[in-house]
PDB file of C-alpha atoms and ligand atoms in Angstrom:
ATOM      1  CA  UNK G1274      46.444 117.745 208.926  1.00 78.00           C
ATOM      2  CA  UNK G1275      46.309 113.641 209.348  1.00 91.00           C
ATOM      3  CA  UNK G1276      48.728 111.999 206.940  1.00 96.00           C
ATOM      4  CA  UNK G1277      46.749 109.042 207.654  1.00 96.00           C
ATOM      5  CA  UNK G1278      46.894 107.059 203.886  1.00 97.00           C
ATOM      6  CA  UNK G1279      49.401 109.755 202.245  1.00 98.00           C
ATOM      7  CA  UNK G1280      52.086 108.568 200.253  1.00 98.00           C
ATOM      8  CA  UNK G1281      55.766 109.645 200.879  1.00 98.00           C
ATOM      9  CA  UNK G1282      59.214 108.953 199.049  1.00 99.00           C
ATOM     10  CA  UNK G1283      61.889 108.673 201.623  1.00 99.00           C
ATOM     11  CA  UNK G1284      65.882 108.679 200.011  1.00 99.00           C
ATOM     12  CA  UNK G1285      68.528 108.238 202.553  1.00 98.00           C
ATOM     13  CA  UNK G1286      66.349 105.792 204.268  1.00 99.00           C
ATOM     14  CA  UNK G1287      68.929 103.011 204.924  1.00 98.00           C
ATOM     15  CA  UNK G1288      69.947 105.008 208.316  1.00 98.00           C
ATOM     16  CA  UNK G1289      70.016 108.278 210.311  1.00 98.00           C
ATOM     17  CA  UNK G1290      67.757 110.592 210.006  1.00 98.00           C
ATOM     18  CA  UNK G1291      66.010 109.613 207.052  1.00 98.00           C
ATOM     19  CA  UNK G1292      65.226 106.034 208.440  1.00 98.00           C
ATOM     20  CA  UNK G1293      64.185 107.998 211.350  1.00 99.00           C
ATOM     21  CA  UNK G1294      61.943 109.951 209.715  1.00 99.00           C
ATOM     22  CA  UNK G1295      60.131 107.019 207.832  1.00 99.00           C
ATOM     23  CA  UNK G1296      59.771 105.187 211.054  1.00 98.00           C
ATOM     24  CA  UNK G1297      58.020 108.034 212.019  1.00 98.00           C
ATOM     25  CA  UNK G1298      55.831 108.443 208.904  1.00 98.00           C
ATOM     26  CA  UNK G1299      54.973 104.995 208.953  1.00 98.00           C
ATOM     27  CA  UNK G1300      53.813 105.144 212.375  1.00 98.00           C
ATOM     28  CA  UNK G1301      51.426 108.267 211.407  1.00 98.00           C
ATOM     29  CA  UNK G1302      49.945 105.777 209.137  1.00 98.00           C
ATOM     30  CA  UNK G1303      51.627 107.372 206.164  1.00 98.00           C
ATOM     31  CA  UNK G1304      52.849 104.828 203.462  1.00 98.00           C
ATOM     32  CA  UNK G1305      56.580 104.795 202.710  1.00 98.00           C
ATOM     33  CA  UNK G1306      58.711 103.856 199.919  1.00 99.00           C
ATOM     34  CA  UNK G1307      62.518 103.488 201.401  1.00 99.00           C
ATOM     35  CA  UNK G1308      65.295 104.383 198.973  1.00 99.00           C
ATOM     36  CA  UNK G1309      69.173 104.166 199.065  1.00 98.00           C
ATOM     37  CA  UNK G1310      71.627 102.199 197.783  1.00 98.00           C
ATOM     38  CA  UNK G1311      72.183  99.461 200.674  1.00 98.00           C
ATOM     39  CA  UNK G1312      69.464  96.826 199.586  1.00 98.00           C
ATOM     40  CA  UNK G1313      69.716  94.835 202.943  1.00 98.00           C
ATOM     41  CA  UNK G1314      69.262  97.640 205.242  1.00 98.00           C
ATOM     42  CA  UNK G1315      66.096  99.218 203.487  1.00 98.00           C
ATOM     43  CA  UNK G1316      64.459  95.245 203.012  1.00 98.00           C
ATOM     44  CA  UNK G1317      65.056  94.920 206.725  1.00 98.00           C
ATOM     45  CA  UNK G1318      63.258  98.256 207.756  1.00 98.00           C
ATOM     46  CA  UNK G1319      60.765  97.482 205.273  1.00 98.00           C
ATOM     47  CA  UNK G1320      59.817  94.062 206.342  1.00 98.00           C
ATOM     48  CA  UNK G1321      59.687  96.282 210.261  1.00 98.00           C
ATOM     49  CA  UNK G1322      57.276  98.663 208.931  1.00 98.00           C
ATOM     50  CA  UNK G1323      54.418  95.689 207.160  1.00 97.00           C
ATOM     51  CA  UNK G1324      52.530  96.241 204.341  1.00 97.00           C
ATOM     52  CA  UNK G1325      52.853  99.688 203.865  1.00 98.00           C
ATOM     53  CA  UNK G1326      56.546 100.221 203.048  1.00 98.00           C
ATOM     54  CA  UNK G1327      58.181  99.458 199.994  1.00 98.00           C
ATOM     55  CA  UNK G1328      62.131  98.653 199.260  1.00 98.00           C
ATOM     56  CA  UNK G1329      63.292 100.679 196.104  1.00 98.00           C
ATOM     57  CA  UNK G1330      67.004 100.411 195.979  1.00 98.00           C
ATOM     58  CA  UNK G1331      68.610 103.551 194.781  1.00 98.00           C
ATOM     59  CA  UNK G1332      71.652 105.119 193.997  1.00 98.00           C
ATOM     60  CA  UNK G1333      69.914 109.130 193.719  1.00 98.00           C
ATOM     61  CA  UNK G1334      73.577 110.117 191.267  1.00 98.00           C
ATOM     62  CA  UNK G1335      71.228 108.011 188.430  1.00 98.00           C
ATOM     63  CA  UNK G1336      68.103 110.631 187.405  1.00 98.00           C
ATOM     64  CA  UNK G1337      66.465 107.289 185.403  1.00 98.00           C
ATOM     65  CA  UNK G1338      66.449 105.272 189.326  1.00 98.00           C
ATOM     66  CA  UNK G1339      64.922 108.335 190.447  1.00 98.00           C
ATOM     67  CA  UNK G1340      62.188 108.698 187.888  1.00 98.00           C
ATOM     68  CA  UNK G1341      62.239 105.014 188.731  1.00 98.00           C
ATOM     69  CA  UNK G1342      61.406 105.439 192.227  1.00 98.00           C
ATOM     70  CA  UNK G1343      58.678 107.626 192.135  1.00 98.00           C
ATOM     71  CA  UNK G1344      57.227 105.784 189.732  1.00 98.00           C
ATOM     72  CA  UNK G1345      57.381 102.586 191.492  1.00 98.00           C
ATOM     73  CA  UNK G1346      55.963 104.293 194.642  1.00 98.00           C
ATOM     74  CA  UNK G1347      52.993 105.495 192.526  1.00 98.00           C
ATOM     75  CA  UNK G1348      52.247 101.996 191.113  1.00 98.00           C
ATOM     76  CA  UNK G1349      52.176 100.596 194.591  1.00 98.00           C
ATOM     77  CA  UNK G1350      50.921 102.978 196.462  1.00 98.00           C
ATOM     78  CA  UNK G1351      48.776 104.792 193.867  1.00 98.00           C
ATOM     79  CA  UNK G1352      50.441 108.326 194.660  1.00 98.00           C
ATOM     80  CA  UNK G1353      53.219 110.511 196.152  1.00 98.00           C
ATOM     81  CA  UNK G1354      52.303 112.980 198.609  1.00 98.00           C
ATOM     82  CA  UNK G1355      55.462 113.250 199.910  1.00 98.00           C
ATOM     83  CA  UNK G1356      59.064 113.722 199.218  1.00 99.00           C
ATOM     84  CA  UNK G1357      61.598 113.315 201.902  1.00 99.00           C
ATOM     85  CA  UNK G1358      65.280 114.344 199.709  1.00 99.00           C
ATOM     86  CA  UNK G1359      67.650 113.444 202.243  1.00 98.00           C
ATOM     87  CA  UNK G1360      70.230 111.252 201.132  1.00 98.00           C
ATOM     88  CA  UNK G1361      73.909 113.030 201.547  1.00 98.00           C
ATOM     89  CA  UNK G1362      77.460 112.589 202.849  1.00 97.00           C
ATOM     90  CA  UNK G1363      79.858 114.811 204.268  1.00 97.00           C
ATOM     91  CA  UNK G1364      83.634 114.539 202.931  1.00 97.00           C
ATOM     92  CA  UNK G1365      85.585 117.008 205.218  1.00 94.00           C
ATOM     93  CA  UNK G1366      88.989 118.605 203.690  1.00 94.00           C
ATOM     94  CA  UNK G1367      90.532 121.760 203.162  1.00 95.00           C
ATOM     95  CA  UNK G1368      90.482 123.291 199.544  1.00 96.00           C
ATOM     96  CA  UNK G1369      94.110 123.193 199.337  1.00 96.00           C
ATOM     97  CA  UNK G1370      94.326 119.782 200.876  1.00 94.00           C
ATOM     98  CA  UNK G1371      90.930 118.273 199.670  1.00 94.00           C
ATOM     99  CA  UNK G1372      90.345 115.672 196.871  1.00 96.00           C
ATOM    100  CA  UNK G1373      88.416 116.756 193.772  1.00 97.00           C
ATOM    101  CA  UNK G1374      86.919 113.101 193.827  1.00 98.00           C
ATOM    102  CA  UNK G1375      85.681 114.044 197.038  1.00 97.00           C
ATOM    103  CA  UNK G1376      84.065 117.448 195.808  1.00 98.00           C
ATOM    104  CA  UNK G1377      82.615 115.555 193.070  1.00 98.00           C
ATOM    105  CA  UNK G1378      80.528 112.717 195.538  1.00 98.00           C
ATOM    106  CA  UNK G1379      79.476 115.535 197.475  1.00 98.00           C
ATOM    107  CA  UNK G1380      77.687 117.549 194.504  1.00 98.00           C
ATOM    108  CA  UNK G1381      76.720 114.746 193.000  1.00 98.00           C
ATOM    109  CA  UNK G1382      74.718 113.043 195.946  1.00 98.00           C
ATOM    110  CA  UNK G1383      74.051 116.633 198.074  1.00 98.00           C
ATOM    111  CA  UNK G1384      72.566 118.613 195.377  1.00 99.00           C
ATOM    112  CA  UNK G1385      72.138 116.437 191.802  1.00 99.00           C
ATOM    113  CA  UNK G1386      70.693 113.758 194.011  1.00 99.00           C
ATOM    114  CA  UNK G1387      68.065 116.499 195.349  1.00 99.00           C
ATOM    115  CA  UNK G1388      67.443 117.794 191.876  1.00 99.00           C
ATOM    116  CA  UNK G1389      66.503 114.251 190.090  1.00 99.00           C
ATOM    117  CA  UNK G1390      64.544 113.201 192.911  1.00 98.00           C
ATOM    118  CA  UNK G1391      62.704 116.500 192.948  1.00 98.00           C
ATOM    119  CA  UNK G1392      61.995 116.975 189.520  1.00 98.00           C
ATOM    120  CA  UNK G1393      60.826 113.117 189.745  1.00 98.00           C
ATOM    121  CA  UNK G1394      58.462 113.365 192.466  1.00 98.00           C
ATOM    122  CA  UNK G1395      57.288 117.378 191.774  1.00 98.00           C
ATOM    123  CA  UNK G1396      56.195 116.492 187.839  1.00 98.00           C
ATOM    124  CA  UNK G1397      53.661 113.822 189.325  1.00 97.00           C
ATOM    125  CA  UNK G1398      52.428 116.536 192.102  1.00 98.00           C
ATOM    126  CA  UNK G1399      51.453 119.532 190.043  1.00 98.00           C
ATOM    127  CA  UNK G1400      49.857 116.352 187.895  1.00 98.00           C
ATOM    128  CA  UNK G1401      47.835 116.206 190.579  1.00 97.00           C
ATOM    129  CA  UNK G1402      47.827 119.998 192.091  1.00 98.00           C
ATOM    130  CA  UNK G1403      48.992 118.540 195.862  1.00 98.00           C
ATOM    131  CA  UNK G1404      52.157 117.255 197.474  1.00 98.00           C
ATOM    132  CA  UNK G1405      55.196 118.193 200.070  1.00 98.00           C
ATOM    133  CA  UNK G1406      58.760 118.277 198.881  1.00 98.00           C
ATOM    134  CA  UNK G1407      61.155 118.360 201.918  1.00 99.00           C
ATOM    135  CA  UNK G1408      65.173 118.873 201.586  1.00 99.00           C
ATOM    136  CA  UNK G1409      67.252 117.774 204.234  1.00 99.00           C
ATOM    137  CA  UNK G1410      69.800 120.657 204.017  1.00 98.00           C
ATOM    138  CA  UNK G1411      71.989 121.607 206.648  1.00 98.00           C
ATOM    139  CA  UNK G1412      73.155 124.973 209.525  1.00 98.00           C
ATOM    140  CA  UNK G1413      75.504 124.517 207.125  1.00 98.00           C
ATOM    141  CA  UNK G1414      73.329 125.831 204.159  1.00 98.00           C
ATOM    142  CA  UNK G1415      73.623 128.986 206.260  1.00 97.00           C
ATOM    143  CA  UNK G1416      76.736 129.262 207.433  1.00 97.00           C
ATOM    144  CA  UNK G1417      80.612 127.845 207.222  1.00 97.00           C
ATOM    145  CA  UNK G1418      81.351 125.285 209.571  1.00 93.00           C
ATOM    146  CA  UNK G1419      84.906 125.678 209.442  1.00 93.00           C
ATOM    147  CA  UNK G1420      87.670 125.354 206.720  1.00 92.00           C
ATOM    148  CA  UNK G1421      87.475 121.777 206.508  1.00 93.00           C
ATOM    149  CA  UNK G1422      83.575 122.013 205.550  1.00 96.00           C
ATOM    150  CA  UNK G1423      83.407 124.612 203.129  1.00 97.00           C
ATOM    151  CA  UNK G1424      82.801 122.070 199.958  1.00 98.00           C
ATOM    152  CA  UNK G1425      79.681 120.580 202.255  1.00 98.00           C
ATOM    153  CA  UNK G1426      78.426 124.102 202.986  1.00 98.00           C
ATOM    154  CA  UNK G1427      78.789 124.874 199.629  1.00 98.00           C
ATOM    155  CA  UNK G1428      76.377 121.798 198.724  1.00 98.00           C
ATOM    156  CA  UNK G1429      74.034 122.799 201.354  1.00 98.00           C
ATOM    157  CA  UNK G1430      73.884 126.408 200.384  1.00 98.00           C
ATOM    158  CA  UNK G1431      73.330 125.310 196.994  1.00 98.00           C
ATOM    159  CA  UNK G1432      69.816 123.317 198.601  1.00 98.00           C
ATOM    160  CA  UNK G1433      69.022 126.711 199.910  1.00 98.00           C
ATOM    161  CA  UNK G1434      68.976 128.056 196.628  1.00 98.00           C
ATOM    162  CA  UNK G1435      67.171 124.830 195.525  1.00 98.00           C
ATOM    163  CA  UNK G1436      64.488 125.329 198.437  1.00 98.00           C
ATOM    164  CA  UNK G1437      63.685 128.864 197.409  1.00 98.00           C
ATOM    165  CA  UNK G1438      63.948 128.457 193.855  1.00 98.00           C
ATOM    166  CA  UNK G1439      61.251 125.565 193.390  1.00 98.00           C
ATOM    167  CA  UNK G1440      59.124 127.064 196.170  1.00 98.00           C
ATOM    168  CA  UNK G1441      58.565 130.163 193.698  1.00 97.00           C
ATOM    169  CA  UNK G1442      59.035 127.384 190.633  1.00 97.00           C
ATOM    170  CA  UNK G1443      55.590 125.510 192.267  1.00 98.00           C
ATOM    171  CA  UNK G1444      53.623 128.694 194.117  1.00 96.00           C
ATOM    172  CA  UNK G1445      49.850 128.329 193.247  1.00 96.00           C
ATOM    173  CA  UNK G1446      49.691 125.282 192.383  1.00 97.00           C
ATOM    174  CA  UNK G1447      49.026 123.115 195.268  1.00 97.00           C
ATOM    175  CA  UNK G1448      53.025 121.966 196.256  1.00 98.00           C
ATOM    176  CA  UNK G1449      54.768 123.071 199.493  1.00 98.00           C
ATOM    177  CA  UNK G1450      58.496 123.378 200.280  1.00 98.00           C
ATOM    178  CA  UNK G1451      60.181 122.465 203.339  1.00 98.00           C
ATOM    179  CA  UNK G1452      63.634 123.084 203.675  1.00 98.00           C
ATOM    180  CA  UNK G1453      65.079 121.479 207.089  1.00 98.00           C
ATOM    181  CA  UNK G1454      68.148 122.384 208.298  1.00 98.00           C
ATOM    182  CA  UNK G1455      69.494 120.591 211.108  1.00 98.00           C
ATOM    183  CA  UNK G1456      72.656 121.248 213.414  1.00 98.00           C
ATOM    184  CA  UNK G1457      74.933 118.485 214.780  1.00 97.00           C
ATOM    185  CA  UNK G1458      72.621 114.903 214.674  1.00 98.00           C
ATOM    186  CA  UNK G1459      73.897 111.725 216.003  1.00 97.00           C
ATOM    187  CA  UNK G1460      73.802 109.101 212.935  1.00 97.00           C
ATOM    188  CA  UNK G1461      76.297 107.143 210.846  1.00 96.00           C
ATOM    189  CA  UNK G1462      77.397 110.571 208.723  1.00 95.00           C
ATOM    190  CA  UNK G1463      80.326 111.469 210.496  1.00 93.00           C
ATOM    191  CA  UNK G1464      81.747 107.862 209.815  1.00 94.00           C
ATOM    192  CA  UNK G1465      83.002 108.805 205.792  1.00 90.00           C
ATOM    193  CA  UNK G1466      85.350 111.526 207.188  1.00 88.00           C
ATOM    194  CA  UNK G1467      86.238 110.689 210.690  1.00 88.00           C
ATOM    195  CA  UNK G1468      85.783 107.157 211.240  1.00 87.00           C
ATOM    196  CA  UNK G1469      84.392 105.891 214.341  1.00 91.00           C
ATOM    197  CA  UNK G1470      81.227 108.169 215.216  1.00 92.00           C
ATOM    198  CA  UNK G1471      81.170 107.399 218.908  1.00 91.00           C
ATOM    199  CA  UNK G1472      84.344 109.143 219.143  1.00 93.00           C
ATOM    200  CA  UNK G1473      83.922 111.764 216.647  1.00 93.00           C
ATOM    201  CA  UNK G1474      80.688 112.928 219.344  1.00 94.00           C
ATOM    202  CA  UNK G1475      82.310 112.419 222.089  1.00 93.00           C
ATOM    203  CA  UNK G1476      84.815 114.725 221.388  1.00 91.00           C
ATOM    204  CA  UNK G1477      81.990 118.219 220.304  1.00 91.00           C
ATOM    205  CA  UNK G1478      81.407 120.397 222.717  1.00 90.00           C
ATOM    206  CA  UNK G1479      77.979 119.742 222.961  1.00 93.00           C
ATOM    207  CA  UNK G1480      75.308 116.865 222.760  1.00 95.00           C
ATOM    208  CA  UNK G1481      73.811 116.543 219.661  1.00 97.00           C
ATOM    209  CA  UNK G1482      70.359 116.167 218.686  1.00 98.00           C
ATOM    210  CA  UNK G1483      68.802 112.270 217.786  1.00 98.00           C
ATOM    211  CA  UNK G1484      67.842 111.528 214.466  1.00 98.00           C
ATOM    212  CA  UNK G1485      64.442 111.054 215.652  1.00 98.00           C
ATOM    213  CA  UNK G1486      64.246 114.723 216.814  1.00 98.00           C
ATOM    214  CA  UNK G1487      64.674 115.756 213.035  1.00 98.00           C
ATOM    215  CA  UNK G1488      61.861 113.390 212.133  1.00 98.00           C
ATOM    216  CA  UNK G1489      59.540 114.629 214.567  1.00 98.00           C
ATOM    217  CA  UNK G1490      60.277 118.538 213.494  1.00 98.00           C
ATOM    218  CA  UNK G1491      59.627 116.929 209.609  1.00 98.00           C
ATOM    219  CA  UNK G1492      56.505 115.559 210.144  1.00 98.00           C
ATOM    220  CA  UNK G1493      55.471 118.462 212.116  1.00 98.00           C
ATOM    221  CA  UNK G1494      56.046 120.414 209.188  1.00 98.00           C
ATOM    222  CA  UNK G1495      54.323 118.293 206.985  1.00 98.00           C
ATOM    223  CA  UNK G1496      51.557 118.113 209.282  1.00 98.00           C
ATOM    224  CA  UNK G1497      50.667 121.807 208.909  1.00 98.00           C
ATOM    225  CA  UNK G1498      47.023 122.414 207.359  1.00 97.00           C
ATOM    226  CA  UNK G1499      47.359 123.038 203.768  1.00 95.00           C
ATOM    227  CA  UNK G1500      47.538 126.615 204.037  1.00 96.00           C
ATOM    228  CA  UNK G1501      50.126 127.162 206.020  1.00 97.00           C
ATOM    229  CA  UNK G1502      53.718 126.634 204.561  1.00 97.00           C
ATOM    230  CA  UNK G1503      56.413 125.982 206.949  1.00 97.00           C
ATOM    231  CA  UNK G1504      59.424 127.017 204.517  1.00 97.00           C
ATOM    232  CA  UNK G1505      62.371 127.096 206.688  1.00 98.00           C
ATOM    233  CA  UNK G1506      62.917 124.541 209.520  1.00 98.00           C
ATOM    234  CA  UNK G1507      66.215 125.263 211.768  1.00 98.00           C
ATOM    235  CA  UNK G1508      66.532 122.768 214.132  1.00 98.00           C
ATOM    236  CA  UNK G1509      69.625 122.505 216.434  1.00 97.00           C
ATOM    237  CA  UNK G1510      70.973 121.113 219.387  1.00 98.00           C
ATOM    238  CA  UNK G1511      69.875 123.837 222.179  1.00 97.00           C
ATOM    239  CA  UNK G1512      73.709 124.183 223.317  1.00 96.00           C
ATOM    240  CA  UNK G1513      75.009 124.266 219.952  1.00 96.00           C
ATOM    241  CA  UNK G1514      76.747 127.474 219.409  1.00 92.00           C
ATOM    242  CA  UNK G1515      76.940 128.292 215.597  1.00 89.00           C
TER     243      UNK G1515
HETATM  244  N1  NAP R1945      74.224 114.045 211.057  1.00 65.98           N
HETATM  245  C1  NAP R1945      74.336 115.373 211.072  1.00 65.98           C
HETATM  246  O1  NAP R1945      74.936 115.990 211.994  1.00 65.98           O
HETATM  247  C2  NAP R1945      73.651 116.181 209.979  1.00 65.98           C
HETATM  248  C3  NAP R1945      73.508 117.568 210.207  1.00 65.98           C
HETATM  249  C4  NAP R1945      72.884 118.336 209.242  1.00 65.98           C
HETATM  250  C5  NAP R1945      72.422 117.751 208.081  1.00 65.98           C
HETATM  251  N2  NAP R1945      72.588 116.420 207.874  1.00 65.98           N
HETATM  252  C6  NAP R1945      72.086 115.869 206.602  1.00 65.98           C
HETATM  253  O2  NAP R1945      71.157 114.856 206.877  1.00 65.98           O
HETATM  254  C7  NAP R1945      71.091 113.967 205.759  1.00 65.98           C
HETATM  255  C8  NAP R1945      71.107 112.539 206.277  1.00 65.98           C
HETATM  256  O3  NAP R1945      72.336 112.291 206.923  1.00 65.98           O
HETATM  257  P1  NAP R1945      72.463 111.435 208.254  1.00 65.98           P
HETATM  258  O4  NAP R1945      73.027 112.321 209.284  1.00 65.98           O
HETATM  259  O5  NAP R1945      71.210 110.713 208.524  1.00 65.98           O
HETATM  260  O6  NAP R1945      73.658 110.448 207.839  1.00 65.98           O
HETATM  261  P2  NAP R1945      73.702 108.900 207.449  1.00 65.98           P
HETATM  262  O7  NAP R1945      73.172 108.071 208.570  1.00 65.98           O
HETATM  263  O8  NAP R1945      75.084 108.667 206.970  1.00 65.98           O
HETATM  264  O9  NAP R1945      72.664 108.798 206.245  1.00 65.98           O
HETATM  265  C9  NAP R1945      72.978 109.161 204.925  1.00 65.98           C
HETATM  266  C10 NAP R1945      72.011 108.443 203.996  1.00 65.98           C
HETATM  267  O10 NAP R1945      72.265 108.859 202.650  1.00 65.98           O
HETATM  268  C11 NAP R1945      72.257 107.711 201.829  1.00 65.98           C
HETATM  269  N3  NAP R1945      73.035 107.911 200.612  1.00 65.98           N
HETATM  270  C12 NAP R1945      74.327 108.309 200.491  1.00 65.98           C
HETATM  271  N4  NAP R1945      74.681 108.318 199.189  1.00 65.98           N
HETATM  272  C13 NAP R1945      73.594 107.912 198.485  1.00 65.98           C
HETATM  273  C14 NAP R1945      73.333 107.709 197.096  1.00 65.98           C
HETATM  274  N5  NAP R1945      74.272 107.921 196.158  1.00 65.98           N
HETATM  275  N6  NAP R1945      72.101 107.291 196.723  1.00 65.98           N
HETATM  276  C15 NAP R1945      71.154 107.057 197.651  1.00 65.98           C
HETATM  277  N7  NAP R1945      71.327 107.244 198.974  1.00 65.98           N
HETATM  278  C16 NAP R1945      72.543 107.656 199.374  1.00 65.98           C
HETATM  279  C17 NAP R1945      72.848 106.605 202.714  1.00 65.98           C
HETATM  280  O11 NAP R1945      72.407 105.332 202.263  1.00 65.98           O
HETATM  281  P3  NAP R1945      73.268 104.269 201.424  1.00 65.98           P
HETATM  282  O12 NAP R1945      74.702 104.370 201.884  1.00 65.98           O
HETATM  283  O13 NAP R1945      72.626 102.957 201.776  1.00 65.98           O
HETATM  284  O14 NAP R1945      73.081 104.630 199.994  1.00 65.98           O
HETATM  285  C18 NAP R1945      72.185 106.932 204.044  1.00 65.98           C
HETATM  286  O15 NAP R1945      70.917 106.336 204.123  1.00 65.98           O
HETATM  287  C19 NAP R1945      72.266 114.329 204.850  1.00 65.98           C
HETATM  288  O16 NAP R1945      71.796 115.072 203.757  1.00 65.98           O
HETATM  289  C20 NAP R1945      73.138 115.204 205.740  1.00 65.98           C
HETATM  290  O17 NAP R1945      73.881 116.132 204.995  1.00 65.98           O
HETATM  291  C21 NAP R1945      73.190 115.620 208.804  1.00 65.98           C
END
């Protein structure tokens, strides 16, 4: 299926795999409205992309900036075809050791931030009977990394509920869900809990995948003809153990 002309809603689009993924959209021919909270970042990658990408600074803990979003992506681009909910963080800690605070971001931005962009951009789709809503989840809505990520996985099995919840929430009527769970990517998200990313790869076992290989697999998906639904989209680094 061309997306030649769609509409999509990118959040998390100020790096990683979610600027990856719009660069990618764009290039399909898609239209792409660029969301996060650092302003100079998504004018920068919007004034790379031309005409067809639009700037929306947003913080996706405020459900009125995501109504806001959509909205503004519908005004400019006349529609929303589809929804990219990527935006996250990773704050690595032990229960016993971790910081509530922490806990807090992570829920907030992992799974609220999915929900209020969702609901945003999956109102104005069954409006119109059509539309894609893909979650960036994580292996880790499957599975435990380790101690220090249980909070995380918790967010990201949360998403899994999320995925399979609206996917029954929006059967029949014209709206797919794509829930993408990637293993170990190389972007700025191990910077919050380890500092310097170089290092923090350097140090795995194993390579890990580029932010533009989780694009591609996301646009693939997206691609599919309308009546195929590609629910679940694992996609890890081919040495990557668990
Ligand atoms: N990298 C990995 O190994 C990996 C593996 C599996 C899943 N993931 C998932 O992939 C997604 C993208 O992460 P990434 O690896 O691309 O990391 P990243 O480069 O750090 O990107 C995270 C994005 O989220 C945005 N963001 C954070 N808080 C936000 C908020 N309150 N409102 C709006 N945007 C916000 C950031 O933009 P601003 O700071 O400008 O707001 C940034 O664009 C996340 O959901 C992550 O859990 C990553």
């Amino acid at each position: 299926m061309t997306l030649n002309g769609k509409t999509a809603v990118v959040t998390g689009a100020s790096s990683g795999i979610g600027e990856a993924t719009a660069r990618l959209l764009a290039r399909e021919g898609c239209n792409v409205a660029l969301a996060a909270r650092r302003e100079d970042r998504l004018k920068s990658l919007a004034a790379q992309l031309g005409e067809g990408a639009l700037a929306v600074p947003t913080d996706v803990t405020d459900p009125a900036a995501c109504e806001e979003l959509v909205s503004r992506a519908v005004e400019r681009f006349g529609s929303v075809d589809v929804l990219v909910a990527n935006a996250g963080l990773g704050l690595y800690g032990s229960i016993p050791d971790g910081d509530p605070e922490d806990w807090r971001r992570m829920f907030e931005v992992n799974v609220l931030g999915v929900l209020y962009t969702t609901r945003a951009a999956v109102r104005h789709m069954l409006e119109r009977g059509a539309g894609d809503v893909v979650i960036v989840s994580s292996l880790s809505g499957r599975r435990v990394p380790g101690a220090d990520g249980t909070v995380y996985a918790a967010t990201k099995h949360a998403l899994t509920a999320v995925a399979e919840g609206l996917r029954m929430d929006v059967s029949g009527r014209g709206v797919r869900v794509i829930n993408v769970e990637p293993g170990l990517v190389r972007t700025e998200f191990p910077e919050s809990s380890h500092g310097n990313a170089d290092r923090y790869y350097a140090e795995r076992d194993h390579s890990p995948l580029e932010a533009e290989d989780v694009a591609a697999a996301i646009v693939y998906a997206v691609g599919q003809p309308p009546r195929v639904s590609l629910n679940e989209v694992v996609v890890r680094p081919t040495e990557q153990l668990k």
